[in-house]
Structure formats: C-alpha cells, structure tokens
Coordinates of C-alpha atoms in Angstrom, one line a residue:
Chain V
X1 CA 15.9 -31.0 21.6
X2 CA 14.9 -30.5 18.0
X3 CA 14.0 -33.6 16.2
X4 CA 12.8 -34.0 12.7
X5 CA 12.1 -37.3 11.2
X6 CA 11.3 -38.2 7.6
X7 CA 9.7 -35.0 6.5
X8 CA 8.1 -35.0 3.0
X9 CA 6.6 -31.9 1.7
X10 CA 5.5 -31.5 -1.8
X11 CA 4.8 -28.1 -4.2
X12 CA 2.1 -28.8 -6.8
X13 CA 4.2 -31.8 -7.7
X14 CA 7.5 -30.9 -6.9
X15 CA 9.4 -32.2 -3.4
X16 CA 10.5 -29.3 -1.6
X17 CA 11.6 -31.8 1.3
X18 CA 12.2 -35.4 0.5
X19 CA 12.5 -37.4 3.5
X20 CA 14.6 -35.2 5.9
X21 CA 16.0 -36.2 9.2
X22 CA 17.7 -34.3 11.6
X23 CA 18.5 -34.2 15.4
X24 CA 19.9 -31.0 17.3
X25 CA 21.6 -31.3 20.8
X26 CA 20.4 -28.6 23.4
X27 CA 22.5 -25.4 23.0
X28 CA 23.9 -26.5 19.3
X29 CA 24.5 -23.8 16.9
X30 CA 23.9 -25.6 13.7
X31 CA 23.7 -24.1 10.1
X32 CA 21.6 -25.6 7.4
X33 CA 23.8 -25.1 4.1
X34 CA 22.7 -25.6 0.5
X35 CA 22.0 -24.1 -2.7
X36 CA 19.0 -22.4 -3.7
X37 CA 16.1 -24.5 -4.2
X38 CA 17.5 -27.5 -1.7
X39 CA 14.8 -26.8 0.6
X40 CA 16.7 -25.5 4.0
X41 CA 14.1 -22.5 4.1
X42 CA 11.1 -24.9 3.3
X43 CA 12.6 -27.1 6.5
X44 CA 13.2 -23.7 9.0
X45 CA 9.6 -22.7 8.2
X46 CA 8.4 -26.4 8.8
X47 CA 10.0 -26.2 12.1
X48 CA 8.2 -23.2 13.0
X49 CA 4.6 -24.2 11.8
X50 CA 4.6 -21.8 9.3
X51 CA 4.8 -25.0 6.7
X52 CA 2.6 -28.0 6.6
X53 CA 4.3 -31.2 6.1
X54 CA 2.7 -34.0 4.4
X55 CA 4.5 -36.6 6.3
X56 CA 7.0 -37.0 9.3
X57 CA 7.4 -35.8 12.4
X58 CA 8.8 -32.5 14.0
X59 CA 9.8 -32.9 17.8
X60 CA 10.4 -30.0 20.1
X61 CA 11.9 -30.8 23.5
X62 CA 10.4 -34.1 23.0
X63 CA 7.0 -32.9 22.1
X64 CA 5.2 -33.6 18.8
X65 CA 4.4 -30.3 16.7
X66 CA 2.2 -31.9 14.3
X67 CA -0.9 -30.3 16.1
X68 CA 0.7 -27.2 17.4
X69 CA 0.0 -23.9 15.3
X70 CA 3.0 -21.8 14.8
X71 CA 1.5 -19.3 17.5
X72 CA 1.9 -21.8 20.4
X73 CA 5.3 -23.2 19.3
X74 CA 7.1 -20.3 21.2
X75 CA 10.0 -20.6 18.6
X76 CA 11.8 -17.5 17.6
X77 CA 12.0 -17.0 13.9
X78 CA 14.2 -14.3 12.1
X79 CA 12.9 -13.8 8.7
X80 CA 15.2 -12.9 5.6
X81 CA 14.1 -9.7 5.2
X82 CA 13.2 -9.3 8.7
X83 CA 9.5 -8.7 8.1
X84 CA 9.3 -6.0 10.8
X85 CA 5.9 -4.6 11.3
X86 CA 6.4 -1.4 9.2
X87 CA 3.8 0.8 11.1
X88 CA 5.3 0.3 14.3
X89 CA 8.4 1.8 16.0
X90 CA 11.3 -0.4 17.0
X91 CA 10.0 -0.4 20.5
X92 CA 6.1 -1.6 19.6
X93 CA 7.9 -4.2 17.2
X94 CA 10.0 -5.7 20.3
X95 CA 7.0 -5.3 22.8
X96 CA 4.5 -7.3 20.0
X97 CA 4.8 -10.7 21.6
X98 CA 4.6 -9.7 24.9
X99 CA 1.5 -7.3 24.6
X100 CA -0.7 -9.8 22.9
X101 CA -0.1 -12.6 25.5
X102 CA -3.7 -13.4 26.9
X103 CA -4.3 -11.3 29.9
X104 CA -3.2 -13.6 32.7
X105 CA 0.4 -14.0 31.3
X106 CA 0.9 -10.4 30.2
X107 CA 3.6 -8.4 31.7
X108 CA 2.7 -4.8 33.2
X109 CA 3.3 -1.8 31.3
X110 CA 6.4 -0.5 33.0
X111 CA 7.5 -4.1 32.8
X112 CA 7.3 -4.3 29.3
X113 CA 9.3 -1.3 28.7
X114 CA 11.9 -2.4 30.9
X115 CA 12.0 -5.8 29.0
X116 CA 12.2 -3.9 25.8
X117 CA 15.0 -1.6 27.1
X118 CA 17.1 -4.5 28.1
X119 CA 16.6 -6.2 24.7
X120 CA 17.5 -3.1 22.9
X121 CA 20.9 -2.9 25.2
X122 CA 21.1 -6.6 24.3
X123 CA 21.1 -6.1 20.4
X124 CA 23.2 -2.9 20.8
X125 CA 20.8 -0.2 19.8
X126 CA 20.0 1.7 23.1
X127 CA 17.9 4.4 22.8
X128 CA 16.4 3.5 19.5
X129 CA 12.9 2.5 20.6
X130 CA 11.2 5.7 18.7
X131 CA 12.6 5.2 15.6
X132 CA 10.4 3.3 12.7
X133 CA 12.0 0.4 10.7
X134 CA 12.4 2.6 7.9
X135 CA 14.7 5.0 9.8
X136 CA 17.2 2.0 10.4
X137 CA 19.9 0.7 8.5
X138 CA 20.3 -3.3 7.4
X139 CA 22.0 -4.3 10.1
X140 CA 20.2 -2.3 12.4
X141 CA 16.9 -4.1 11.3
X142 CA 18.2 -7.1 11.6
X143 CA 18.9 -6.8 15.3
X144 CA 15.5 -5.3 15.9
X145 CA 14.3 -8.3 14.1
X146 CA 16.1 -10.3 16.3
X147 CA 15.3 -8.6 19.5
X148 CA 11.6 -9.0 18.6
X149 CA 12.2 -12.8 18.3
X150 CA 14.1 -13.3 21.6
X151 CA 11.4 -11.2 23.5
X152 CA 9.1 -13.9 23.9
X153 CA 12.3 -16.0 25.6
X154 CA 12.1 -18.8 23.2
X155 CA 14.5 -22.0 23.7
X156 CA 14.9 -22.5 19.9
X157 CA 15.7 -19.7 17.5
X158 CA 15.5 -20.2 13.8
X159 CA 17.3 -17.8 11.3
X160 CA 16.3 -17.9 7.9
X161 CA 19.6 -16.2 5.8
X162 CA 19.9 -13.8 8.8
X163 CA 23.0 -12.3 7.0
X164 CA 21.8 -12.6 3.5
X165 CA 21.0 -8.8 2.9
X166 CA 24.1 -7.3 4.4
X167 CA 27.3 -6.0 3.3
X168 CA 30.4 -7.7 3.6
X169 CA 31.7 -5.9 6.8
X170 CA 28.4 -5.7 8.7
X171 CA 28.1 -9.4 8.1
X172 CA 31.1 -10.4 9.4
X173 CA 30.6 -8.5 12.5
X174 CA 27.1 -9.8 13.2
X175 CA 28.3 -13.2 12.8
X176 CA 30.6 -13.2 15.7
X177 CA 28.1 -11.4 17.6
X178 CA 25.3 -13.7 17.1
X179 CA 27.4 -16.6 18.2
X180 CA 28.4 -14.8 21.3
X181 CA 24.8 -14.1 22.1
X182 CA 23.7 -17.8 21.2
X183 CA 26.4 -18.7 23.9
X184 CA 25.2 -16.1 26.4
X185 CA 21.5 -17.2 26.3
X186 CA 21.8 -20.8 26.0
X187 CA 20.0 -21.2 23.1
X188 CA 19.5 -23.7 20.6
X189 CA 19.8 -22.6 16.9
X190 CA 19.5 -23.3 13.5
X191 CA 20.3 -20.9 10.9
X192 CA 19.9 -20.8 7.0
X193 CA 22.6 -20.0 4.6
X194 CA 24.0 -20.6 1.3
X195 CA 27.4 -19.0 2.2
X196 CA 29.8 -21.6 3.3
X197 CA 32.4 -19.9 4.9
X198 CA 29.7 -18.4 7.0
X199 CA 28.4 -22.1 8.1
X200 CA 31.8 -23.6 8.6
X201 CA 33.0 -20.5 10.6
X202 CA 30.1 -19.9 12.7
X203 CA 28.2 -23.6 13.5
X204 CA 29.1 -26.3 15.8
X205 CA 27.8 -28.4 13.1
X206 CA 26.2 -28.0 9.7
X207 CA 23.7 -29.8 7.9
X208 CA 24.1 -29.9 4.2
X209 CA 21.0 -29.9 2.0
X210 CA 20.5 -31.1 -1.7
X211 CA 17.4 -31.6 -3.4
X212 CA 15.2 -31.6 -0.1
X213 CA 17.5 -33.9 2.1
X214 CA 20.0 -33.8 4.5
X215 CA 23.0 -35.4 2.4
X216 CA 25.4 -35.0 5.4
X217 CA 25.3 -33.6 9.2
X218 CA 28.7 -33.0 10.6
X219 CA 31.4 -30.9 12.3
X220 CA 33.1 -28.5 9.8
X221 CA 36.2 -30.0 10.5
X222 CA 34.7 -33.6 9.5
X223 CA 32.8 -32.3 6.6
X224 CA 35.8 -30.6 5.4
X225 CA 38.1 -33.8 5.7
X226 CA 35.4 -36.5 4.8
X227 CA 32.9 -35.3 2.6
X228 CA 29.8 -37.7 2.3
X229 CA 29.7 -37.8 -1.5
X230 CA 31.3 -35.6 -4.6
X231 CA 28.5 -33.1 -4.1
X232 CA 29.5 -32.2 -0.8
X233 CA 33.0 -32.3 -1.6
X234 CA 32.6 -30.0 -4.8
X235 CA 30.6 -27.7 -2.7
X236 CA 32.9 -27.1 0.0
X237 CA 36.3 -25.3 0.2
X238 CA 36.5 -24.1 -3.2
X239 CA 37.4 -27.6 -4.1
X240 CA 38.0 -28.1 -7.9
X241 CA 37.1 -31.6 -9.3
X242 CA 40.3 -33.2 -11.2
X243 CA 40.2 -36.5 -13.0
X244 CA 42.5 -39.1 -12.0
X245 CA 43.2 -43.0 -11.7
X246 CA 43.0 -44.8 -8.4
X247 CA 45.6 -48.0 -8.2
X248 CA 47.6 -49.2 -5.5
X249 CA 46.0 -46.9 -2.6
X250 CA 47.2 -43.9 -4.3
X251 CA 45.3 -41.2 -6.9
X252 CA 47.5 -40.7 -10.1
X253 CA 47.0 -37.1 -12.0
X254 CA 48.2 -36.0 -15.5
X255 CA 51.0 -33.5 -14.5
X256 CA 50.6 -33.7 -10.7
X257 CA 52.5 -36.1 -8.3
X258 CA 50.4 -39.1 -7.0
X259 CA 48.5 -38.7 -3.2
X260 CA 47.8 -41.5 -0.8
X261 CA 44.4 -42.2 -0.7
X262 CA 42.4 -44.6 1.8
X263 CA 39.5 -46.8 0.8
X264 CA 38.8 -46.0 -2.6
X265 CA 38.4 -48.7 -4.9
X266 CA 40.7 -48.8 -8.1
X267 CA 39.7 -47.2 -11.5
X268 CA 38.7 -43.8 -12.8
X269 CA 38.0 -41.5 -10.0
X270 CA 37.6 -37.8 -9.4
X271 CA 39.7 -36.1 -6.8
X272 CA 38.4 -32.8 -5.5
X273 CA 41.7 -30.2 -4.7
X274 CA 41.1 -27.2 -2.7
X275 CA 44.0 -24.5 -2.7
X276 CA 45.2 -25.6 0.9
X277 CA 45.8 -29.0 -0.8
X278 CA 48.3 -28.0 -3.3
X279 CA 51.6 -27.0 -2.3
X280 CA 53.5 -25.1 -4.8
X281 CA 57.4 -24.2 -4.4
X282 CA 59.9 -22.6 -6.7
X283 CA 61.8 -24.4 -8.9
X284 CA 62.0 -26.6 -12.0
X285 CA 58.7 -28.7 -12.6
X286 CA 55.5 -29.3 -14.7
X287 CA 54.0 -26.5 -13.6
X288 CA 54.2 -22.6 -14.4
X289 CA 52.7 -19.5 -12.5
X290 CA 49.5 -18.4 -14.2
X291 CA 48.7 -15.8 -12.2
X292 CA 50.0 -14.3 -8.9
X293 CA 47.8 -11.6 -6.7
X294 CA 48.3 -10.0 -3.5
X295 CA 44.8 -9.6 -1.4
X296 CA 43.7 -9.2 1.9
X297 CA 44.4 -12.8 3.1
X298 CA 47.9 -13.5 1.4
X299 CA 49.2 -14.5 -2.2
X300 CA 46.7 -16.1 -4.3
X301 CA 48.4 -18.3 -6.4
X302 CA 47.1 -19.9 -9.9
X303 CA 49.3 -22.5 -11.4
X304 CA 48.9 -24.3 -15.0
X305 CA 49.6 -27.9 -14.8
X306 CA 48.7 -30.2 -17.7
X307 CA 46.4 -27.6 -19.3
X308 CA 44.5 -27.4 -16.0
X309 CA 44.3 -23.7 -14.1
X310 CA 44.5 -24.9 -10.2
X311 CA 44.5 -22.7 -7.3
X312 CA 47.5 -23.0 -5.1
X313 CA 49.3 -22.6 -1.8
X314 CA 52.5 -20.8 -2.2
X315 CA 55.7 -22.0 0.1
X316 CA 56.5 -19.3 2.6
X317 CA 59.0 -16.7 1.7
X318 CA 58.7 -17.5 -2.2
X319 CA 57.1 -14.5 -4.3
X320 CA 56.0 -16.2 -7.6
X321 CA 56.1 -14.4 -10.5
X322 CA 53.9 -15.0 -13.4
X323 CA 55.5 -17.1 -15.8
X324 CA 57.8 -18.7 -13.5
X325 CA 58.1 -22.5 -13.5
X326 CA 57.4 -24.5 -10.2
X327 CA 56.5 -27.7 -8.9
X328 CA 53.1 -28.4 -7.2
X329 CA 52.9 -31.3 -4.4
X330 CA 49.6 -32.6 -3.5
X331 CA 49.2 -32.8 0.0
X332 CA 45.6 -34.5 0.5
X333 CA 42.6 -35.3 -2.0
X334 CA 39.2 -36.2 -1.4
X335 CA 38.2 -38.9 -4.3
X336 CA 35.3 -40.6 -5.3
X337 CA 34.8 -43.1 -8.1
X338 CA 33.9 -41.6 -11.3
Chain Z
X1 CA 20.3 20.1 -21.8
X2 CA 17.1 18.0 -22.3
X3 CA 17.0 14.6 -20.5
X4 CA 16.3 11.5 -23.0
X5 CA 13.1 11.2 -21.5
X6 CA 11.7 14.5 -22.3
X7 CA 9.9 15.7 -24.9
X8 CA 10.2 19.3 -27.0
X9 CA 8.5 22.0 -24.8
X10 CA 5.8 23.0 -27.1
X11 CA 4.5 19.0 -27.4
X12 CA 4.6 19.4 -23.3
X13 CA 2.4 22.3 -23.9
X14 CA -0.1 20.7 -25.8
X15 CA -0.3 17.5 -23.8
X16 CA -1.0 19.6 -20.4
X17 CA -3.4 22.0 -22.5
X18 CA -5.2 18.8 -24.0
X19 CA -5.5 16.9 -20.5
X20 CA -6.7 20.5 -18.7
X21 CA -9.1 21.1 -21.5
X22 CA -10.7 17.4 -21.5
X23 CA -10.8 17.4 -17.6
X24 CA -12.7 20.8 -18.1
X25 CA -15.1 20.3 -20.6
X26 CA -16.1 16.8 -19.5
X27 CA -15.7 16.7 -15.5
X28 CA -15.8 20.3 -14.3
X29 CA -18.1 22.1 -16.8
X30 CA -21.2 19.4 -16.3
X31 CA -21.1 19.9 -12.3
X32 CA -20.9 23.7 -12.9
X33 CA -23.8 23.6 -14.9
X34 CA -25.8 21.4 -12.4
X35 CA -25.2 24.0 -9.6
X36 CA -25.9 26.9 -12.4
X37 CA -29.0 25.4 -13.3
X38 CA -30.2 24.9 -9.6
X39 CA -29.3 28.3 -8.2
X40 CA -31.0 29.9 -11.6
X41 CA -33.8 31.6 -9.4
X42 CA -31.8 31.8 -6.5
X43 CA -32.0 29.9 -3.0
X44 CA -35.7 30.2 -2.5
X45 CA -36.9 27.8 -4.6
X46 CA -34.0 25.4 -4.0
X47 CA -34.8 25.3 -0.3
X48 CA -38.4 24.9 -1.4
X49 CA -37.5 21.8 -4.0
X50 CA -35.1 20.4 -1.1
X51 CA -37.6 20.6 1.6
X52 CA -40.6 18.9 -0.1
X53 CA -41.2 15.9 1.6
X54 CA -40.7 13.1 -1.3
X55 CA -37.6 14.9 -1.9
X56 CA -36.9 14.6 2.0
X57 CA -37.9 10.7 2.0
X58 CA -35.6 10.3 -1.0
X59 CA -32.5 11.7 0.7
X60 CA -33.4 9.9 3.8
X61 CA -33.4 6.8 1.4
X62 CA -30.4 7.2 -0.2
X63 CA -28.3 7.7 3.1
X64 CA -29.9 4.4 4.7
X65 CA -29.0 2.2 1.4
X66 CA -25.6 3.7 1.8
X67 CA -25.7 2.9 5.1
X68 CA -26.6 -0.6 5.1
X69 CA -24.7 -1.6 1.9
X70 CA -21.1 0.4 2.7
X71 CA -20.7 -1.8 6.0
X72 CA -22.0 -5.1 4.4
X73 CA -19.2 -4.3 1.4
X74 CA -16.6 -3.3 4.0
X75 CA -17.0 -6.6 5.8
X76 CA -17.2 -8.6 2.4
X77 CA -14.5 -6.5 0.7
X78 CA -11.8 -7.1 3.6
X79 CA -12.5 -10.8 3.8
X80 CA -12.6 -11.5 0.5
X81 CA -9.0 -9.4 0.1
X82 CA -7.5 -11.0 2.8
X83 CA -8.7 -14.6 1.6
X84 CA -7.2 -13.8 -1.9
X85 CA -4.2 -12.2 -0.9
X86 CA -3.0 -14.0 2.2
X87 CA -4.0 -17.6 1.4
X88 CA -4.1 -20.0 -1.3
X89 CA -6.7 -22.3 -1.7
X90 CA -8.9 -24.1 -4.5
X91 CA -11.1 -21.3 -6.5
X92 CA -9.0 -18.5 -5.5
X93 CA -8.7 -17.5 -9.2
X94 CA -12.4 -18.2 -9.8
X95 CA -13.4 -15.5 -6.5
X96 CA -11.0 -12.8 -8.0
X97 CA -12.8 -13.1 -11.3
X98 CA -16.1 -12.8 -9.8
X99 CA -15.3 -10.0 -7.7
X100 CA -15.1 -8.0 -10.8
X101 CA -18.4 -9.4 -12.2
X102 CA -20.3 -6.4 -10.9
X103 CA -18.0 -4.1 -12.9
X104 CA -18.3 -5.7 -16.0
X105 CA -22.2 -6.5 -16.1
X106 CA -24.4 -3.8 -16.7
X107 CA -25.9 -2.4 -13.5
X108 CA -29.7 -2.9 -15.4
X109 CA -28.9 -6.6 -15.7
X110 CA -27.9 -6.8 -11.9
X111 CA -31.3 -5.3 -10.9
X112 CA -33.4 -7.7 -13.4
X113 CA -31.5 -10.5 -11.8
X114 CA -33.1 -9.5 -8.7
X115 CA -36.3 -9.1 -10.1
X116 CA -36.2 -12.5 -11.6
X117 CA -35.0 -14.2 -8.5
X118 CA -37.3 -12.2 -5.8
X119 CA -40.0 -10.9 -8.3
X120 CA -43.5 -11.8 -8.0
X121 CA -43.2 -14.7 -10.9
X122 CA -39.3 -15.2 -9.9
X123 CA -38.1 -17.9 -8.1
X124 CA -37.9 -16.9 -4.5
X125 CA -40.9 -14.3 -4.7
X126 CA -43.8 -16.5 -4.5
X127 CA -42.4 -18.6 -1.0
X128 CA -41.2 -14.9 0.3
X129 CA -44.6 -13.4 -0.2
X130 CA -46.4 -16.1 1.8
X131 CA -44.2 -15.1 4.7
X132 CA -45.0 -11.2 4.1
X133 CA -41.6 -10.5 2.8
X134 CA -41.5 -8.2 0.0
X135 CA -38.2 -8.0 -1.6
X136 CA -38.5 -6.0 -5.1
X137 CA -40.2 -2.7 -4.9
X138 CA -39.1 -2.5 -1.7
X139 CA -36.1 -1.4 0.4
X140 CA -34.4 -4.8 0.7
X141 CA -34.4 -5.2 -3.3
X142 CA -32.8 -1.7 -3.3
X143 CA -30.3 -2.5 -0.7
X144 CA -29.4 -5.9 -2.5
X145 CA -29.0 -4.3 -5.6
X146 CA -26.9 -1.5 -4.4
X147 CA -24.6 -3.9 -2.4
X148 CA -24.3 -6.3 -5.8
X149 CA -23.2 -2.9 -7.9
X150 CA -20.6 -1.8 -5.3
X151 CA -19.0 -4.4 -4.0
X152 CA -16.0 -4.5 -6.0
X153 CA -14.7 -0.9 -4.8
X154 CA -13.3 -2.2 -1.2
X155 CA -11.9 -5.5 -2.6
X156 CA -10.6 -4.1 -5.6
X157 CA -8.5 -1.6 -3.5
X158 CA -7.2 -3.8 -1.0
X159 CA -6.0 -6.8 -3.1
X160 CA -3.1 -5.3 -5.4
X161 CA -1.9 -3.7 -1.7
X162 CA -2.3 -6.6 0.3
X163 CA -0.9 -8.8 -2.4
X164 CA 2.2 -6.3 -2.6
X165 CA 2.8 -6.5 1.3
X166 CA 3.4 -10.1 1.3
X167 CA 2.3 -12.5 4.4
X168 CA 5.6 -12.5 6.1
X169 CA 4.7 -9.8 8.7
X170 CA 1.6 -11.7 9.6
X171 CA 3.8 -15.0 9.7
X172 CA 6.0 -13.0 11.9
X173 CA 3.0 -11.9 14.1
X174 CA 2.1 -15.6 14.2
X175 CA 5.2 -16.9 15.3
X176 CA 5.5 -14.1 18.1
X177 CA 2.0 -15.9 19.5
X178 CA -0.8 -13.7 17.6
X179 CA -3.9 -15.7 16.9
X180 CA -6.0 -14.6 13.5
X181 CA -7.6 -11.7 15.0
X182 CA -4.9 -10.2 16.9
X183 CA -2.7 -10.6 13.8
X184 CA -5.6 -8.9 11.6
X185 CA -6.2 -6.0 14.3
X186 CA -2.6 -5.3 15.1
X187 CA -0.7 -6.2 12.0
X188 CA -2.8 -6.1 8.6
X189 CA -5.6 -3.6 9.4
X190 CA -3.0 -0.9 10.3
X191 CA -1.0 -1.7 6.8
X192 CA -4.2 -1.5 4.9
X193 CA -6.2 1.5 6.5
X194 CA -5.5 4.2 4.2
X195 CA -6.4 2.1 1.1
X196 CA -9.2 0.4 3.0
X197 CA -10.4 4.3 3.8
X198 CA -10.3 5.4 0.3
X199 CA -12.1 1.9 -1.0
X200 CA -15.0 2.6 1.3
X201 CA -15.7 6.2 0.0
X202 CA -15.9 5.3 -3.4
X203 CA -18.0 2.9 -2.3
X204 CA -20.0 5.2 -0.4
X205 CA -20.0 7.7 -3.1
X206 CA -21.2 4.8 -6.0
X207 CA -23.8 3.6 -3.3
X208 CA -25.6 7.1 -3.0
X209 CA -25.1 7.6 -7.0
X210 CA -26.6 4.2 -8.2
X211 CA -29.1 4.5 -10.7
X212 CA -29.6 1.6 -13.2
X213 CA -29.8 -1.4 -10.7
X214 CA -31.8 0.5 -8.1
X215 CA -34.2 2.0 -11.1
X216 CA -35.2 -2.1 -11.9
X217 CA -35.9 -2.8 -8.4
X218 CA -37.4 0.4 -7.3
X219 CA -40.5 0.4 -8.7
X220 CA -40.5 4.0 -8.3
X221 CA -42.8 4.8 -5.8
X222 CA -42.5 8.5 -4.9
X223 CA -41.7 9.2 -1.2
X224 CA -41.2 5.3 -0.6
X225 CA -38.6 3.8 -2.9
X226 CA -37.5 6.6 -4.8
X227 CA -33.8 6.9 -4.0
X228 CA -32.1 10.7 -4.9
X229 CA -31.1 9.6 -8.3
X230 CA -34.3 8.4 -9.2
X231 CA -36.1 11.4 -7.4
X232 CA -34.0 13.5 -9.9
X233 CA -35.0 11.5 -12.9
X234 CA -38.9 11.8 -12.2
X235 CA -38.8 15.6 -11.6
X236 CA -36.7 16.1 -14.5
X237 CA -39.0 14.1 -16.5
X238 CA -41.7 16.3 -15.5
X239 CA -40.2 19.4 -16.4
X240 CA -39.5 20.9 -12.7
X241 CA -35.5 21.6 -13.8
X242 CA -35.3 23.9 -10.8
X243 CA -36.3 21.1 -8.3
X244 CA -34.3 18.4 -10.4
X245 CA -31.0 20.4 -10.4
X246 CA -31.5 21.3 -7.0
X247 CA -31.4 17.6 -5.8
X248 CA -29.1 16.6 -8.4
X249 CA -26.7 19.3 -6.7
X250 CA -27.2 18.4 -3.4
X251 CA -26.3 14.5 -4.5
X252 CA -23.3 16.0 -6.3
X253 CA -22.3 17.7 -3.3
X254 CA -22.6 14.5 -1.3
X255 CA -20.1 12.9 -3.9
X256 CA -17.5 15.8 -3.4
X257 CA -17.2 15.7 -0.1
X258 CA -16.5 12.1 -0.3
X259 CA -13.8 12.8 -2.9
X260 CA -12.5 15.7 -0.5
X261 CA -12.5 13.5 2.3
X262 CA -10.8 11.1 0.4
X263 CA -8.0 13.3 -1.0
X264 CA -7.5 14.9 2.8
X265 CA -7.1 11.4 4.5
X266 CA -4.8 10.0 1.5
X267 CA -2.6 13.3 2.2
X268 CA -2.7 12.6 6.1
X269 CA -1.8 9.0 5.0

C-alpha cells in the first residue's frame, strides 16, 4: 500500500532521513515512534509530498510518487497544530478540498453541504459548521482537521502528533475514537508520536525511528518481547538499564537473583528491566521498600537493591510499607552485550 | 496598590503630556498652518488657484503616476513577500536587504541613478532616444522613480505578518488538492488582506507626495511634468503663497483621506 525504499534527505549537511525503508499493508494502523529529531515528521511529510527526498523512492498503491506533487497525491494529512484556515468557518474548512476541485469533478453546492454535514456528524461536531476555528477547543479543532482531511476521501491518512497538543483526558478519548474511525473507513494510516503508550496501545505495528532510520518495525508485543537493540529496549516500557554478567545462559546481577536469557554471548552485558519484570514479595531478602505509593493504576513500588532504585510489581495482597525488607524475583530481562 | 510595572502618577502625566505636546507641535501644527495659510483670504483665491490649468495638470499627473506606481508595487510587493516568507532559495537574505534599499538611499540619489541610466548622456539614453522614447524629463521617468521610492511599503508590511503565519495553512491547502493560484487566492490572500490594504494605502500616500526623486527626473516643465509637490515648490518660490498653500492643502487632504481610510479599514479588520 505504502512503500518507502532507501529514503535519504539532508538539511544543510544534517541527515534528517538516512536510508528509511518501510512497507505498510492496506488497512494497517501504524505508528512512527521516536524521540524528537529522529526524522519521523520528515518521513511523514515526504510521504505527503511536502518534503523532497534527495534519494530513494516513495510508492503509494504501487505508484512512484517522485513526480507527483502534494496536491495530486490524494493523501489526507492532519498537521500537528491542525493548520485550520483561520479566516474560514468550520464548514468552509471542511468543504475546501471539494470546492477547489476542477469544474468537472466538483460536486454541486447541495452535495457539498450534505457531505460536510456528514463529516461533521462523523467527527461528532454536528451543528458546529458556522463556528470559526478560534471558537473551538483543542480537541474540537483536531476533529475539524481530521474531517477536512477526510473530505477528499483519501485512502491513506497521515497524522503528525495528532494528540500532541491535547490534555491527557481528551487524548485518551480521541485515541480510541480515531482507531475506531480508521477501522470503520478502511483507511491505511500512519501517525507520528513520541509517546510510547500511544503507539503501543493504538497501532497494529510500530516503526521505531532513531537518527533518521527505522531501527525496528514490528507489532507492539514483539517490540516489548524482543527489542532489536539496547536503544529500543531502553526506549520502551519504562525499562531501566542494569549491569550484569552473562554466564551459562543466565544473567547474573548484584543483589538480584539470576534470570534465564537465551542467545546472548557470555561476558559483561546490560539488562533492561521493566516494572513488570520485577516481582517483589514480603519476607526477608536483600531488598528494601524505598517508596510505595497508591495511584489510579495500583501500587507503584520502588525497591532498593544493591544501591539501585528499581520500580517493581508487588505480589497481590501485599501492602508494602516504607523501609520493610522484601525479596525480588526477576521474571524476564532483555539483555544486550555491553 | 500600584502594580510593579506602573510608574508614579506624576511621571505618567509628564510622559503623556510630552507625547501629546510633541505630536501637536510637530504633526498637527504644520497641518493646521497649511490650511490656515491657504484660506487666509477665504475660498475665492483657493478655488481660483486650484482651477488654474497648471495646477489641474499637476493634480492629473500626480494621480496618474500613483495609479501606475501603486498597482506595480502591489504586485511586486506581494510577489516579493510571498517568495521571502513562504520559500527558501539562495539569495533570499540579499533580496530581503534589497527591498529596504529605497528606504535607506536618499531619494535624490534614486532620481540621479535614473538620469544616469536613461538620460541623454546616460547608458541607455541615446539608444532609447533613437527610437523616440524619452524617459527622463517625461512621464516614464517620474513613474520609474516613484515606483523605486515606494517599493518597500507593500513588501515591508507583508513580510513579518506572512513569516509569522508560517506555511502550514498553505501546506494544508496543497494536501487538499489546491494548486498555487487557488492556494494564494483562497488561503494566503484572505490572511493578509488588511495588512496588504494598509501597505497599499501607505504606498499610495508616498507615491503622491514623493518630492526628491521625482524632482530630479521631472525637469519641472509646467503643465507637463510637474506633480503636485513640485508645483507647490514652484509656486512658493514665486511668492504665490496662497496658491502654494492651496495646492499643498489639497495634497495634505489626499494624504489625510488615505490615513483615514487606513484607520477605518483596520478597525473593520
């Protein structure tokens, strides 16, 4: 559906894209995840025809896009700050893509009005057509931007940090709603985010970008279970790097019991441990409860082991108290040679 | 309670009075003087000097020059601002500096440059003369000098605004299928229309009032190459004070109408 081959783009001597390869299947919902400056927005803009790569190919539905300008790509694009036309009403914003079509393909006035109303209902803003963008909340603007992009009936939808400017609650609501919309309309979507929760929760597959390259492209489960390298492992799932030594198929830690690791060559290594990898239980042991705090998702436990502070998961039914001694078991670890 | 950024009341009063005083002394008083001098002997002499054929010719020439120079600078200024604000290209900084050039060069020099290039002893003058085209001491020279001097107004008002607005709305229009013209007409132009209008009005005011550059290239032929400011000077030098101030008053009135229109339009926008 969308295929990117060996894309290179330099900005005044700095490589923004340094050989990107990526292939999306029709109907997929894919996240481009990476820190700022990793090239994810540049990649997205290259797909829309807003950036011009120095080398490489972009194919959409098998067609080479090199000579196709942005206005002919028929790709829906939602900008980070929405880029709504500030002097137009919501209605006119959404109708824009239809009104500027060449005479032969332009729908009639009543047809345009009908389509806009339909889109307003789709993004749950019925009756808001006469408002101006500055009279809307952030979440509403975001949905207008989406409706405007959908008006041209794109097969491909590109979204640049679609939830970036919204507060946490609106963000969560919109996430699920957007995913539902994608499924219902049969779109192929690619969205840029620096929020791993968003990417892992929403996407069918996640492309992790670093230094202008896609370092791993896989399902969220596979990314968490088998990160391609130490960088990806450290980036995902609040993992903390801990020094260890690999010997006889096991990783040995200071102050923690060893854990089985497969396929890592012996010697010094770094293990990435997530809160869910560490199980803490009451009883005499080398660890001590450094902090225990109740929040909306359960108990957040921090234990002190051999001078390190690690987040761990308490066994059910145990209410840890500060200073209490405890035992920590390592359930799993992703280990890379140091 | 006084806010931390607020000054003592007496200081505020002094500052306000100083500002108003300066404005009255340097801006309002001369304007009042122009009209007072013109109407010193009532309406009769004013009407008579304004209906003088040379005065009428000067008014016509001034309006004609503005009618050519302003549209040229409107198109040129918008094009320059659009290019500078929305695209990256080599030489962009140089262009930005060049746009300011007419402001920093003395208008007399601007006029002299045209005489050098197009005059009888100039680079292109003889070549043009053979073909029966006269630039200097004729309408084309006056128009060229006016265009040069008033070029920055439109571009200068637009560039900061357009840079501030960024390119994303245009990019959004492009992804929705808009070509260059549709993008400009439906997205860019509505976003800049008030600034554009204000730039055009300022450009117009200056085009009608320009003295230095036009004086050099005009040749001061009465009834032919005299614009209003030049006509005022000639009348004044001939001690025809009432007539001079009558024409000056009309010129000032044109400028005031322009400023008034600008204020009204800015309030509407």
